[in-house]
Short mmCIF file of C-alpha atoms in Angstrom, two decimals:
data_model
loop_
_atom_site.label_atom_id
_atom_site.label_comp_id
_atom_site.label_asym_id
_atom_site.label_seq_id
_atom_site.Cartn_x
_atom_site.Cartn_y
_atom_site.Cartn_z
CA MET A 25 43.36 55.26 8.03
CA ARG A 26 45.17 57.11 5.31
CA LEU A 27 46.47 55.47 2.31
CA ARG A 28 50.41 55.51 3.05
CA SER A 29 53.43 54.77 1.03
CA VAL A 30 55.86 52.22 2.30
CA PRO A 31 59.28 53.53 2.74
CA LEU A 32 61.92 51.89 0.46
CA GLY A 33 64.49 49.55 1.43
CA VAL A 34 62.54 48.16 4.60
CA VAL A 35 64.19 44.99 5.80
CA ALA A 36 61.93 41.86 6.38
CA SER A 37 60.70 41.44 10.04
CA PHE A 38 60.85 38.40 12.06
CA PHE A 39 57.22 38.42 12.78
CA VAL A 40 56.68 36.88 9.39
CA ALA A 41 58.18 33.84 7.55
CA VAL A 42 58.84 33.17 4.02
CA ILE A 43 58.45 29.38 4.30
CA ALA A 44 57.94 29.92 0.33
CA VAL A 45 56.43 27.78 -2.49
CA THR A 46 57.04 25.76 -5.57
CA VAL A 47 54.53 27.19 -8.02
CA SER A 48 52.57 24.59 -9.91
CA ALA A 49 51.63 24.61 -13.58
CA ARG A 50 48.35 26.22 -12.71
CA SER A 51 50.12 29.29 -11.41
CA PHE A 52 50.50 32.77 -13.51
CA ALA A 53 53.82 32.71 -14.96
CA ALA A 54 55.99 35.02 -12.58
CA PRO A 55 57.71 37.87 -14.65
CA SER A 56 61.04 38.43 -13.99
CA ASP A 57 61.31 42.09 -14.87
CA VAL A 58 59.86 43.51 -11.63
CA PRO A 59 61.35 47.06 -11.37
CA ALA A 60 63.73 47.87 -8.71
CA TRP A 61 61.60 50.44 -7.12
CA LEU A 62 58.79 47.95 -6.53
CA GLN A 63 60.94 45.06 -5.69
CA ALA A 64 62.12 47.28 -2.73
CA HIS A 65 58.69 46.98 -1.44
CA VAL A 66 59.14 43.20 -1.16
CA GLY A 67 59.38 41.77 2.10
CA ASN A 68 57.72 40.33 5.25
CA SER A 69 57.22 43.25 7.36
CA ASP A 70 53.73 45.02 7.91
CA GLY A 71 53.28 47.15 4.93
CA GLN A 72 55.60 45.01 2.63
CA ILE A 73 54.48 42.74 0.17
CA SER A 74 55.57 39.12 -0.05
CA GLN A 75 57.45 37.96 -3.03
CA ILE A 76 54.76 35.28 -4.09
CA VAL A 77 52.01 37.48 -3.62
CA LEU A 78 53.59 40.24 -5.72
CA GLU A 79 54.63 37.75 -8.58
CA ARG A 80 51.00 36.29 -8.76
CA ALA A 81 49.36 39.51 -8.64
CA ARG A 82 51.65 41.31 -11.26
CA ALA A 83 51.46 38.08 -13.76
CA LEU A 84 47.45 38.24 -13.38
CA TYR A 85 47.54 42.20 -13.94
CA LEU A 86 50.08 41.87 -16.97
CA LYS A 87 48.16 38.88 -18.53
CA LYS A 88 44.68 40.95 -18.42
CA VAL A 89 46.44 44.04 -20.04
CA ALA A 90 47.81 42.04 -22.74
CA GLN A 91 44.45 40.51 -23.32
CA GLY A 92 42.74 44.03 -23.44
CA ALA A 93 40.71 43.18 -20.62
CA VAL A 94 42.18 45.82 -18.27
CA LYS A 95 43.28 49.51 -19.17
CA ASN A 96 43.70 50.78 -15.38
CA PRO A 97 47.07 51.80 -14.50
CA CYS A 98 46.65 50.17 -11.08
CA TYR A 99 46.26 46.73 -9.59
CA PHE A 100 45.51 45.11 -6.22
CA ALA A 101 46.64 42.28 -4.01
CA MET A 102 45.85 40.98 -0.72
CA ASP A 103 47.78 38.67 1.76
CA ALA A 104 44.97 37.14 3.83
CA THR A 105 47.66 35.12 5.92
CA ARG A 106 48.92 38.28 7.40
CA PRO A 107 47.01 39.51 10.93
CA SER A 108 44.13 42.07 10.48
CA ASP A 109 45.07 43.49 14.00
CA LEU A 110 48.56 44.47 15.38
CA GLY A 111 47.45 45.31 18.84
CA ASN A 112 46.90 48.66 20.57
CA GLY A 113 44.21 49.66 17.88
CA VAL A 114 46.79 49.22 14.83
CA LEU A 115 45.64 47.48 11.82
CA GLY A 116 47.73 45.31 9.78
CA ARG A 117 48.32 46.55 6.43
CA ARG A 118 47.89 43.55 4.01
CA TYR A 119 46.00 44.72 0.90
CA TYR A 120 48.02 46.61 -1.82
CA VAL A 121 47.23 49.07 -4.03
CA ILE A 122 50.16 49.06 -7.06
CA CYS A 123 50.29 51.76 -9.82
CA GLU A 124 53.67 50.85 -11.80
CA ALA A 125 53.37 53.88 -14.25
CA SER A 126 53.28 56.36 -11.40
CA GLN A 127 55.72 54.04 -9.36
CA SER A 128 53.20 54.21 -6.31
CA PHE A 129 52.73 51.32 -4.02
CA ARG A 130 50.27 51.68 -1.03
CA ALA A 131 49.51 48.92 1.87
CA ILE A 132 46.21 49.41 3.62
CA SER A 133 44.16 47.20 6.03
CA SER A 134 41.41 45.02 4.99
CA GLY A 135 39.14 42.36 6.54
CA HIS A 136 38.84 38.55 5.93
CA GLY A 137 36.06 36.40 5.98
CA SER A 138 34.50 35.45 9.43
CA GLY A 139 33.22 31.95 8.62
CA ARG A 140 30.58 30.29 10.38
CA ASN A 141 30.28 28.26 13.29
CA LEU A 142 27.29 25.52 12.84
CA LYS A 143 26.93 24.51 16.28
CA GLY A 144 26.91 20.98 16.87
CA VAL A 145 27.82 20.18 13.33
CA VAL A 146 31.00 21.96 12.25
CA ASP A 147 33.10 25.02 12.98
CA PHE A 148 34.55 26.97 10.31
CA SER A 149 34.61 30.31 11.82
CA ASN A 150 37.52 32.77 12.05
CA GLY A 151 39.01 35.15 14.79
CA LYS A 152 39.56 38.70 14.20
CA ARG A 153 43.30 38.64 13.97
CA CYS A 154 44.23 35.77 11.82
CA ALA A 155 42.40 33.52 9.47
CA ARG A 156 42.70 29.93 9.66
CA ASN A 157 39.82 28.73 7.41
CA PHE A 158 39.34 29.46 3.91
CA GLY A 159 36.80 28.30 1.05
CA ASN A 160 34.59 29.02 -1.61
CA ALA A 161 31.10 27.72 -0.55
CA MET A 162 28.09 29.38 -0.74
CA ASP A 163 26.72 30.99 2.50
CA SER A 164 30.03 30.14 4.18
CA SER A 165 31.33 33.74 4.89
CA LEU A 166 34.96 32.66 4.10
CA THR A 167 37.50 34.34 1.93
CA ALA A 168 38.67 32.40 -1.09
CA GLY A 169 42.05 32.99 -2.50
CA GLY A 170 42.68 33.43 -6.24
CA ALA A 171 42.35 35.70 -9.25
CA TYR A 172 39.49 38.38 -9.44
CA MET A 173 38.66 41.33 -11.63
CA THR A 174 36.80 44.20 -10.35
CA ARG A 175 33.25 44.93 -12.21
CA GLU A 176 30.36 47.18 -11.57
CA ALA A 177 29.69 49.61 -8.71
CA LYS A 178 26.21 49.59 -6.94
CA THR A 179 25.41 52.20 -4.34
CA SER A 180 22.81 51.37 -2.22
CA PHE A 181 20.51 53.18 0.78
CA LYS A 182 20.89 51.55 3.84
CA GLY A 183 19.16 54.20 6.06
CA TYR A 184 19.50 57.23 8.23
CA TYR A 185 21.93 57.87 11.44
CA ARG A 186 22.33 60.27 14.10
CA THR A 187 25.49 62.68 13.35
CA GLY A 188 24.87 65.23 16.12
CA ALA A 189 22.17 66.85 18.12
CA LYS A 190 19.04 66.26 16.18
CA GLN A 191 21.19 66.03 13.11
CA ASP A 192 20.50 62.78 10.69
CA ALA A 193 22.25 61.97 7.64
CA ILE A 194 21.94 59.34 5.03
CA PHE A 195 24.08 56.36 4.94
CA GLN A 196 24.60 54.86 1.54
CA ARG A 197 27.30 52.25 0.61
CA THR A 198 29.03 51.59 -2.64
CA PHE A 199 29.68 47.84 -3.55
CA ILE A 200 32.35 46.84 -6.11
CA GLN A 201 31.31 43.36 -7.75
CA PHE A 202 34.17 40.94 -8.15
CA ASP A 203 34.30 38.25 -10.74
CA GLY A 204 36.55 35.48 -10.07
CA GLU A 205 38.31 32.71 -11.81
CA GLY A 206 38.98 28.83 -11.09
CA GLU A 207 38.02 28.17 -7.41
CA ALA A 208 36.76 31.90 -7.10
CA ALA A 209 34.61 31.45 -10.16
CA ASN A 210 31.54 31.84 -8.05
CA ALA A 211 32.06 35.09 -6.61
CA ARG A 212 29.29 36.71 -8.19
CA GLN A 213 26.92 34.03 -7.00
CA ARG A 214 28.51 34.53 -3.57
CA VAL A 215 28.17 38.22 -3.67
CA ILE A 216 31.76 38.83 -3.13
CA GLY A 217 33.40 42.35 -3.87
CA GLY A 218 34.69 45.17 -2.01
CA HIS A 219 33.05 47.93 0.05
CA ALA A 220 33.72 50.05 3.24
CA ALA A 221 33.62 48.34 6.45
CA GLN A 222 30.52 50.21 7.75
CA VAL A 223 27.06 49.02 8.45
CA LEU A 224 23.90 50.21 10.50
CA HIS A 225 23.14 48.42 13.42
CA GLY A 226 20.28 48.66 15.64
CA LEU A 227 17.44 49.36 13.12
CA CYS A 228 14.05 50.73 13.73
CA LEU A 229 11.64 52.75 11.73
CA ARG A 230 11.35 56.52 11.97
CA LYS A 231 8.90 58.65 10.49
CA ASN A 232 10.21 60.91 7.74
CA PRO A 233 7.34 61.52 5.17
CA ASN A 234 9.55 64.16 3.26
CA SER A 235 12.50 61.74 2.48
CA SER A 236 12.59 60.33 -0.80
CA HIS A 237 13.48 56.94 0.60
CA ALA A 238 10.38 56.64 2.74
CA ASP A 239 8.22 54.02 2.25
CA HIS A 240 4.29 53.84 1.95
CA ASP A 241 3.54 54.80 5.33
CA GLY A 242 6.19 57.51 5.42
CA PHE A 243 9.11 55.43 7.33
CA VAL A 244 12.71 55.06 6.88
CA PRO A 245 14.97 52.88 8.40
CA PHE A 246 16.99 54.74 10.95
CA GLY A 247 20.18 52.90 12.99
CA LYS A 248 23.55 53.56 14.48
CA LEU A 249 26.60 53.91 11.93
CA VAL A 250 29.13 51.25 13.15
CA ASP A 251 32.79 51.19 11.57
CA TYR A 252 34.46 47.62 11.76
CA ALA A 253 37.39 48.12 9.75
CA GLY A 254 39.10 46.15 12.49
CA GLY A 255 36.79 43.19 12.21
CA ARG A 256 35.65 40.52 9.92
CA SER A 257 33.64 40.22 6.73
CA ASN A 258 30.98 38.02 5.11
CA GLY A 259 33.66 36.86 2.87
CA CYS A 260 34.03 40.28 0.97
CA THR A 261 37.20 42.87 0.79
CA SER A 262 36.43 45.31 3.25
CA TRP A 263 38.39 48.72 3.71
CA SER A 264 38.26 51.48 6.14
CA PRO A 265 35.61 54.31 4.96
CA ALA A 266 38.67 56.60 4.15
CA ASP A 267 40.47 54.04 2.17
CA ALA A 268 37.34 53.10 0.33
CA LYS A 269 36.82 56.59 -0.69
CA GLN A 270 40.12 56.56 -2.42
CA ILE A 271 39.84 53.15 -3.78
CA ILE A 272 36.20 52.67 -5.11
CA PRO A 273 36.73 56.00 -7.55
CA MET A 274 39.92 54.04 -9.14
CA VAL A 275 37.96 51.14 -10.59
CA LYS A 276 34.46 52.44 -10.97
CA ASP A 277 33.95 52.24 -14.63
CA ASN A 278 37.72 51.12 -14.99
CA PRO A 279 38.11 47.56 -14.00
CA THR A 280 41.30 46.02 -12.99
CA THR A 281 42.59 42.75 -11.34
CA LEU A 282 42.62 41.59 -7.73
CA TYR A 283 44.75 38.63 -6.48
CA ILE A 284 44.16 37.21 -3.23
CA TYR A 285 46.68 34.69 -1.34
CA PRO A 286 46.45 31.90 -0.53
CA GLU A 287 44.62 29.59 -2.62
CA SER A 288 43.82 25.96 -1.82
CA ARG A 289 47.01 24.53 -3.26
CA ASP A 290 49.12 27.02 -0.85
CA ILE A 291 46.98 25.89 2.13
CA ALA A 292 47.34 22.28 1.48
CA ALA A 293 51.23 22.77 1.04
CA VAL A 294 51.25 24.31 4.59
CA ALA A 295 48.98 22.01 6.15
CA ALA A 296 51.14 18.95 4.96
CA LYS A 297 54.54 20.18 5.66
CA ARG A 298 55.37 23.68 7.06
CA SER A 299 58.92 23.44 5.86
CA GLN A 300 58.22 22.55 2.28
CA PRO A 301 59.91 24.45 -0.08
CA GLY A 302 57.74 27.42 -1.53
CA ALA A 303 55.00 27.18 1.15
CA TYR A 304 54.80 30.75 2.55
CA TRP A 305 52.38 31.68 5.59
CA ASN A 306 52.46 34.90 7.99
CA ALA A 307 54.74 33.22 10.95
CA SER A 308 52.93 35.16 13.66
CA CYS A 309 49.39 33.83 12.21
CA LEU A 310 50.77 30.51 11.50
CA LYS A 311 51.67 29.95 15.10
CA GLU A 312 48.05 31.60 16.49
CA ILE A 313 46.19 29.15 14.05
CA GLY A 314 48.20 26.02 13.93
CA THR A 315 47.12 24.35 10.57
CA PRO A 316 45.02 26.17 8.29
CA LYS A 317 42.27 24.96 6.11
CA PHE A 318 40.40 25.16 2.66
CA TRP A 319 37.01 24.13 2.69
CA ALA A 320 35.96 23.35 -0.85
CA ARG A 321 32.52 23.91 -1.78
CA LYS A 322 31.60 20.50 -2.78
CA THR A 323 32.19 19.45 0.85
CA LEU A 324 30.91 22.12 2.79
CA GLU A 325 27.71 23.28 0.77
CA PRO A 326 26.07 20.18 1.34
CA ILE A 327 26.61 20.44 4.98
CA ILE A 328 25.44 24.32 5.13
CA ALA A 329 22.13 23.13 3.32
CA GLN A 330 21.48 20.53 5.77
CA TYR A 331 22.32 22.42 8.66
CA ARG A 332 19.69 25.09 7.01
CA LYS A 333 17.26 22.51 6.48
CA ASP A 334 17.41 21.30 10.29
CA HIS A 335 17.59 24.80 11.67
CA PRO A 336 14.92 26.90 9.55
CA ALA A 337 15.29 30.57 9.98
CA PRO A 338 12.49 32.15 11.83
CA PRO A 339 9.94 34.17 9.62
CA PRO A 340 11.47 37.78 8.82
CA GLN A 341 9.88 40.28 11.36
CA PRO A 342 9.19 43.81 10.51
CA LEU A 343 11.44 46.62 11.91
CA PRO A 344 10.26 48.00 15.15
CA ILE A 345 9.08 51.67 15.46
CA CYS A 346 11.77 53.88 16.97
CA GLU A 347 11.51 55.30 20.36
CA ALA A 348 11.09 58.87 20.51
CA SER A 349 14.57 60.57 21.01
#
């Protein structure tokens, strides 16, 4: 999907509700000088940005610019309360690329954390369309809202895949590491970042001694390239391959901010009373998920650790040799 600009003056859709929030003292101070061209993109329709998300994202960016931590002319935001899938193969646009100097606003798709179902113990998994569960526990595969900075880019070789008749290509994926603050402060330990929503499935080993990626026996991993832009992630921010090609160069060696909504306080406000002043959630997803929940690491990590102890993973097996094709 190509990055698209949202038309000015689009009105709010009935699919989304601004139930809207009392911002606590821990919030970023919301600047009152949002330029008119940017304010025109505020709303609750697909491709628009909700007021509270913009205020927090913009305040975080301006704070980091004032501190000298950011020189990038653009910043990011994500609203994980919105749907990932709008139906009929259309992805929801809930990740925002904002460049105020050039008066550019773009809304694109992005995945949310899948969570996990520890069968017989606890289920904190998420569906593809809407996220109900959020959290910051290690190995939880959950999205954690809050303030982030983009950091180093790391490109890794993943293997080969077939592009045509007897034609193979190398698959390398670039990962942008995030550093978080507050509840998201363990983002680096959780290996949370941004990358293209692509992966190689069904890996096997194929003989290719001339490859610089071959092992000592002359084999390379080979699989089927799968695009999961319409699916879930392990807690990372995942973009379509086309969008990733545009976003990654923007932040490589030039860090910027990313604000992800909702934080635990927002989830608690919505869970406690949906009509509470200030508690914002996408109405379509709220109707689907019922009550959202934040899983704090101090609560969830011991459960995950005990589950791992009670259900040890089988020893890793070597990749099979590919069948001739």
